Amino acid sequence: LDAELQLDRLKPKLSRRALLLQDHQPSWHRELALAPGTPPLCHNLTAYLRDEAEFKDKLSPVALSLRLALPAGSPGLVLYGDTLVQAQVRG
């Protein structure tokens, strides 16, 4: 399964306000190997907001997206459900 997380995806890459703690990047991409009968696979990612002095836009929401797709060349397989998930939470 091909998984991609984008933080603050509505902004250009160099001006994104949210970054991942592990590598200070606004995105995460992994190919997840799933096999029948194996336990669920879980990834925990920690993100942070850059210091507000580093950016001007403090009012627009920080949009996050998670995309799931089957790798190219997966004949006969179908991914059911939403393949792009977006959420907006006010805190």
C-alpha positions as a Python dict, from the first residue, in 0.01 Angstrom:
ca = {
    (1, 'L'): (0, 0, 0),
    (2, 'D'): (137, 340, -95),
    (3, 'A'): (76, 598, 182),
    (4, 'E'): (144, 973, 169),
    (5, 'L'): (78, 1237, 437),
    (6, 'Q'): (92, 1607, 348),
    (7, 'L'): (93, 1876, 620),
    (8, 'D'): (-35, 2227, 535),
    (9, 'R'): (-79, 2104, 178),
    (10, 'L'): (-249, 2421, 51),
    (11, 'K'): (74, 2620, 96),
    (12, 'P'): (387, 2604, -123),
    (13, 'K'): (644, 2358, 17),
    (14, 'L'): (885, 2627, 137),
    (15, 'S'): (620, 2819, 331),
    (16, 'R'): (442, 2534, 508),
    (17, 'R'): (369, 2606, 872),
    (18, 'A'): (351, 2246, 1000),
    (19, 'L'): (642, 2003, 987),
    (20, 'L'): (709, 1649, 1106),
    (21, 'L'): (930, 1626, 1412),
    (22, 'Q'): (1137, 1329, 1285),
    (23, 'D'): (1284, 1504, 979),
    (24, 'H'): (1143, 1861, 980),
    (25, 'Q'): (968, 1799, 646),
    (26, 'P'): (604, 1879, 556),
    (27, 'S'): (536, 1535, 407),
    (28, 'W'): (577, 1165, 475),
    (29, 'H'): (569, 887, 216),
    (30, 'R'): (603, 512, 268),
    (31, 'E'): (523, 193, 88),
    (32, 'L'): (357, -29, 344),
    (33, 'A'): (388, -405, 298),
    (34, 'L'): (65, -578, 394),
    (35, 'A'): (11, -952, 390),
    (36, 'P'): (-295, -1165, 470),
    (37, 'G'): (-305, -1280, 831),
    (38, 'T'): (-54, -1024, 963),
    (39, 'P'): (-142, -790, 1250),
    (40, 'P'): (-246, -430, 1173),
    (41, 'L'): (37, -192, 1084),
    (42, 'C'): (60, 133, 1278),
    (43, 'H'): (277, 444, 1232),
    (44, 'N'): (283, 730, 1483),
    (45, 'L'): (402, 1065, 1349),
    (46, 'T'): (448, 1381, 1556),
    (47, 'A'): (406, 1719, 1388),
    (48, 'Y'): (464, 2071, 1512),
    (49, 'L'): (383, 2427, 1406),
    (50, 'R'): (678, 2646, 1318),
    (51, 'D'): (728, 2955, 1532),
    (52, 'E'): (468, 3214, 1429),
    (53, 'A'): (745, 3470, 1372),
    (54, 'E'): (857, 3257, 1074),
    (55, 'F'): (536, 3301, 870),
    (56, 'K'): (279, 3573, 799),
    (57, 'D'): (-43, 3371, 750),
    (58, 'K'): (-180, 3301, 1096),
    (59, 'L'): (-551, 3281, 1006),
    (60, 'S'): (-597, 3019, 735),
    (61, 'P'): (-641, 2656, 843),
    (62, 'V'): (-357, 2407, 828),
    (63, 'A'): (-487, 2144, 585),
    (64, 'L'): (-368, 1785, 627),
    (65, 'S'): (-422, 1508, 374),
    (66, 'L'): (-358, 1135, 375),
    (67, 'R'): (-353, 951, 43),
    (68, 'L'): (-365, 572, 16),
    (69, 'A'): (-314, 391, -314),
    (70, 'L'): (-223, 53, -447),
    (71, 'P'): (126, 35, -597),
    (72, 'A'): (149, 40, -976),
    (73, 'G'): (127, -308, -1124),
    (74, 'S'): (-122, -451, -873),
    (75, 'P'): (-344, -649, -1113),
    (76, 'G'): (-682, -760, -985),
    (77, 'L'): (-662, -564, -660),
    (78, 'V'): (-915, -296, -566),
    (79, 'L'): (-887, -45, -283),
    (80, 'Y'): (-1231, 19, -129),
    (81, 'G'): (-1328, 333, 63),
    (82, 'D'): (-1188, 683, 56),
    (83, 'T'): (-843, 706, -99),
    (84, 'L'): (-795, 1072, -3),
    (85, 'V'): (-888, 1183, 349),
    (86, 'Q'): (-902, 1548, 452),
    (87, 'A'): (-1006, 1694, 785),
    (88, 'Q'): (-1028, 2036, 943),
    (89, 'V'): (-1019, 2070, 1321),
    (90, 'R'): (-1030, 2395, 1514),
    (91, 'G'): (-858, 2397, 1848),
}
